[in-house]
Amino acid sequence: MIFVCPLSRLDATVRASGARRLLSLVSEGTAVDRPAGVAPHDHLTLTFHDIAEPRHGHAPPGDRHIGEALAFAAERPGPIVVHCYAGVSRSTAMAYAIACAREPDRDEHELAATLRRLSPTATPNRLIVRLADSALQRDGRMLSAVERIGRGENCFEGEPFTLAPRP
């Protein structure tokens, strides 16, 4: 199970989910207080901006971030909470990438459609998806699937949701 939430709902999501692994995707200077029940070695923080194109003065997501996140998620295949500031772009993109890595035979379009159904506000960061698509050797299918679901509904922050493996 992959639990996705905004920073403001992090403690509640960790508590409700029972997950003991945490992936934080934040911009430099954003403080993340590790919730109770998550050991320091079970919390990975990656720092980059939520941008899909290079922008002066901003750190874009890169191959290193994708590699570290996928390796961290693969260390133990159990429940993990993935969050960013708003729970809309970085976290939904990385949750999608982790789900694709955990289920290599799952259809990218079906998974993206599931993501949209679970989170009407999800707008997965296209650069994260493109980099993950390359890292997972999905030949552009992940990016195509995310482009097909389009931009999510406008919001200040997304509602927490759970991306579960296919039964």
Short mmCIF file of C-alpha atoms in Angstrom, two decimals:
data_model
loop_
_atom_site.label_atom_id
_atom_site.label_comp_id
_atom_site.label_asym_id
_atom_site.label_seq_id
_atom_site.Cartn_x
_atom_site.Cartn_y
_atom_site.Cartn_z
CA MET A 1 0.00 0.00 0.00
CA ILE A 2 1.13 3.51 -0.84
CA PHE A 3 -0.47 6.27 1.21
CA VAL A 4 -0.31 9.77 -0.27
CA CYS A 5 -0.98 13.00 1.62
CA PRO A 6 -0.04 16.66 1.98
CA LEU A 7 2.34 17.80 4.71
CA SER A 8 -0.55 19.18 6.77
CA ARG A 9 -2.06 15.68 7.06
CA LEU A 10 1.18 13.75 7.56
CA ASP A 11 0.80 12.83 11.24
CA ALA A 12 -2.83 11.76 10.79
CA THR A 13 -2.01 9.71 7.70
CA VAL A 14 0.87 7.88 9.38
CA ARG A 15 -1.29 7.20 12.43
CA ALA A 16 -4.30 5.99 10.43
CA SER A 17 -2.27 3.90 7.97
CA GLY A 18 0.04 2.22 10.45
CA ALA A 19 2.84 2.66 7.89
CA ARG A 20 6.33 2.86 9.36
CA ARG A 21 8.15 4.06 6.22
CA LEU A 22 8.03 7.66 5.05
CA LEU A 23 9.17 9.41 1.89
CA SER A 24 9.17 13.22 2.08
CA LEU A 25 9.45 15.23 -1.15
CA VAL A 26 9.89 18.88 -0.25
CA SER A 27 11.55 22.11 -1.29
CA GLU A 28 14.66 23.31 0.51
CA GLY A 29 13.76 24.96 3.80
CA THR A 30 10.53 23.02 4.34
CA ALA A 31 10.59 21.51 7.81
CA VAL A 32 9.27 17.98 8.15
CA ASP A 33 8.83 16.67 11.67
CA ARG A 34 9.12 12.89 11.55
CA PRO A 35 5.91 11.43 12.97
CA ALA A 36 5.95 9.12 15.99
CA GLY A 37 6.37 5.52 14.98
CA VAL A 38 8.70 6.25 12.05
CA ALA A 39 12.33 5.47 12.85
CA PRO A 40 15.01 7.79 11.43
CA HIS A 41 16.31 5.05 9.08
CA ASP A 42 12.75 4.58 7.75
CA HIS A 43 12.39 8.23 6.69
CA LEU A 44 13.91 9.53 3.48
CA THR A 45 13.70 13.23 2.65
CA LEU A 46 14.44 14.33 -0.92
CA THR A 47 14.72 18.05 -1.57
CA PHE A 48 13.71 19.55 -4.92
CA HIS A 49 11.14 21.97 -6.28
CA ASP A 50 7.85 21.04 -7.86
CA ILE A 51 8.78 22.05 -11.39
CA ALA A 52 8.47 20.14 -14.64
CA GLU A 53 10.82 22.35 -16.68
CA PRO A 54 14.16 23.91 -15.70
CA ARG A 55 13.73 27.25 -13.96
CA HIS A 56 16.47 29.58 -12.76
CA GLY A 57 16.98 29.40 -9.01
CA HIS A 58 14.97 26.20 -8.60
CA ALA A 59 16.23 22.65 -8.08
CA PRO A 60 14.39 20.26 -10.40
CA PRO A 61 13.81 16.60 -9.63
CA GLY A 62 16.59 14.51 -11.15
CA ASP A 63 17.66 10.95 -11.83
CA ARG A 64 19.33 10.78 -8.41
CA HIS A 65 16.07 11.65 -6.65
CA ILE A 66 14.14 9.03 -8.61
CA GLY A 67 16.79 6.38 -7.99
CA GLU A 68 16.95 7.09 -4.26
CA ALA A 69 13.15 7.08 -3.89
CA LEU A 70 12.67 3.85 -5.83
CA ALA A 71 15.51 2.14 -3.94
CA PHE A 72 14.11 3.30 -0.59
CA ALA A 73 10.62 2.04 -1.46
CA ALA A 74 12.05 -1.29 -2.64
CA GLU A 75 14.06 -1.91 0.56
CA ARG A 76 10.87 -3.20 2.15
CA PRO A 77 7.80 -3.68 -0.01
CA GLY A 78 5.32 -2.95 2.80
CA PRO A 79 3.22 0.16 3.40
CA ILE A 80 4.83 3.53 2.78
CA VAL A 81 3.59 7.10 3.16
CA VAL A 82 4.64 9.48 0.38
CA HIS A 83 4.01 13.18 0.88
CA CYS A 84 4.92 16.55 -0.51
CA TYR A 85 3.79 19.99 0.55
CA ALA A 86 0.36 19.90 -1.10
CA GLY A 87 -0.12 16.20 -1.84
CA VAL A 88 -0.93 16.98 -5.46
CA SER A 89 2.09 16.82 -7.76
CA ARG A 90 5.40 15.48 -6.43
CA SER A 91 3.85 12.89 -4.13
CA THR A 92 1.30 11.62 -6.66
CA ALA A 93 4.00 11.28 -9.31
CA MET A 94 6.33 9.38 -6.97
CA ALA A 95 3.51 7.17 -5.68
CA TYR A 96 2.69 6.32 -9.29
CA ALA A 97 6.37 5.53 -9.96
CA ILE A 98 6.64 3.34 -6.86
CA ALA A 99 3.46 1.49 -7.83
CA CYS A 100 4.85 0.90 -11.34
CA ALA A 101 8.10 -0.40 -9.85
CA ARG A 102 6.30 -2.68 -7.39
CA GLU A 103 3.97 -4.05 -10.08
CA PRO A 104 6.04 -4.24 -13.26
CA ASP A 105 3.31 -6.07 -15.20
CA ARG A 106 0.54 -3.62 -14.29
CA ASP A 107 -0.71 -1.52 -17.18
CA GLU A 108 0.45 2.08 -16.85
CA HIS A 109 -2.82 3.50 -18.21
CA GLU A 110 -4.95 1.43 -15.84
CA LEU A 111 -2.79 2.54 -12.92
CA ALA A 112 -2.99 6.21 -13.95
CA ALA A 113 -6.78 5.92 -14.31
CA THR A 114 -6.91 4.41 -10.81
CA LEU A 115 -4.81 7.30 -9.53
CA ARG A 116 -7.27 9.78 -11.06
CA ARG A 117 -10.29 7.95 -9.58
CA LEU A 118 -8.69 7.96 -6.11
CA SER A 119 -7.55 11.57 -6.31
CA PRO A 120 -9.48 13.98 -8.54
CA THR A 121 -6.89 16.67 -7.68
CA ALA A 122 -3.78 14.61 -8.55
CA THR A 123 -1.56 16.35 -11.08
CA PRO A 124 1.53 14.12 -11.18
CA ASN A 125 4.72 16.06 -11.84
CA ARG A 126 5.56 15.23 -15.47
CA LEU A 127 9.32 15.47 -14.97
CA ILE A 128 9.25 12.95 -12.11
CA VAL A 129 7.09 10.65 -14.23
CA ARG A 130 9.37 11.04 -17.27
CA LEU A 131 12.49 10.26 -15.21
CA ALA A 132 10.81 7.28 -13.52
CA ASP A 133 9.56 6.04 -16.89
CA SER A 134 13.16 6.01 -18.09
CA ALA A 135 14.52 4.43 -14.89
CA LEU A 136 11.90 1.67 -15.03
CA GLN A 137 12.31 1.21 -18.79
CA ARG A 138 8.62 1.76 -19.50
CA ASP A 139 9.30 3.24 -22.97
CA GLY A 140 7.20 6.36 -22.49
CA ARG A 141 4.07 4.51 -21.36
CA MET A 142 4.05 6.07 -17.88
CA LEU A 143 4.28 9.60 -19.25
CA SER A 144 1.65 8.87 -21.90
CA ALA A 145 -0.72 7.52 -19.23
CA VAL A 146 -0.27 10.55 -16.98
CA GLU A 147 -0.78 12.91 -19.91
CA ARG A 148 -3.99 11.05 -20.74
CA ILE A 149 -5.51 11.64 -17.28
CA GLY A 150 -4.56 15.32 -17.52
CA ARG A 151 -4.43 17.95 -14.87
CA GLY A 152 -6.45 17.37 -11.73
CA GLU A 153 -9.03 19.70 -10.22
CA ASN A 154 -7.68 22.94 -8.79
CA CYS A 155 -7.15 22.88 -5.05
CA PHE A 156 -4.93 24.23 -2.30
CA GLU A 157 -4.00 20.70 -1.25
CA GLY A 158 -5.09 17.19 -2.04
CA GLU A 159 -6.97 14.79 0.18
CA PRO A 160 -5.06 11.76 1.48
CA PHE A 161 -5.64 8.56 -0.49
CA THR A 162 -4.32 5.02 -0.73
CA LEU A 163 -2.89 3.49 -3.89
CA ALA A 164 -3.23 -0.25 -3.35
CA PRO A 165 -1.75 -3.08 -5.38
CA ARG A 166 -4.01 -4.81 -7.84
CA PRO A 167 -5.92 -7.64 -6.12
#
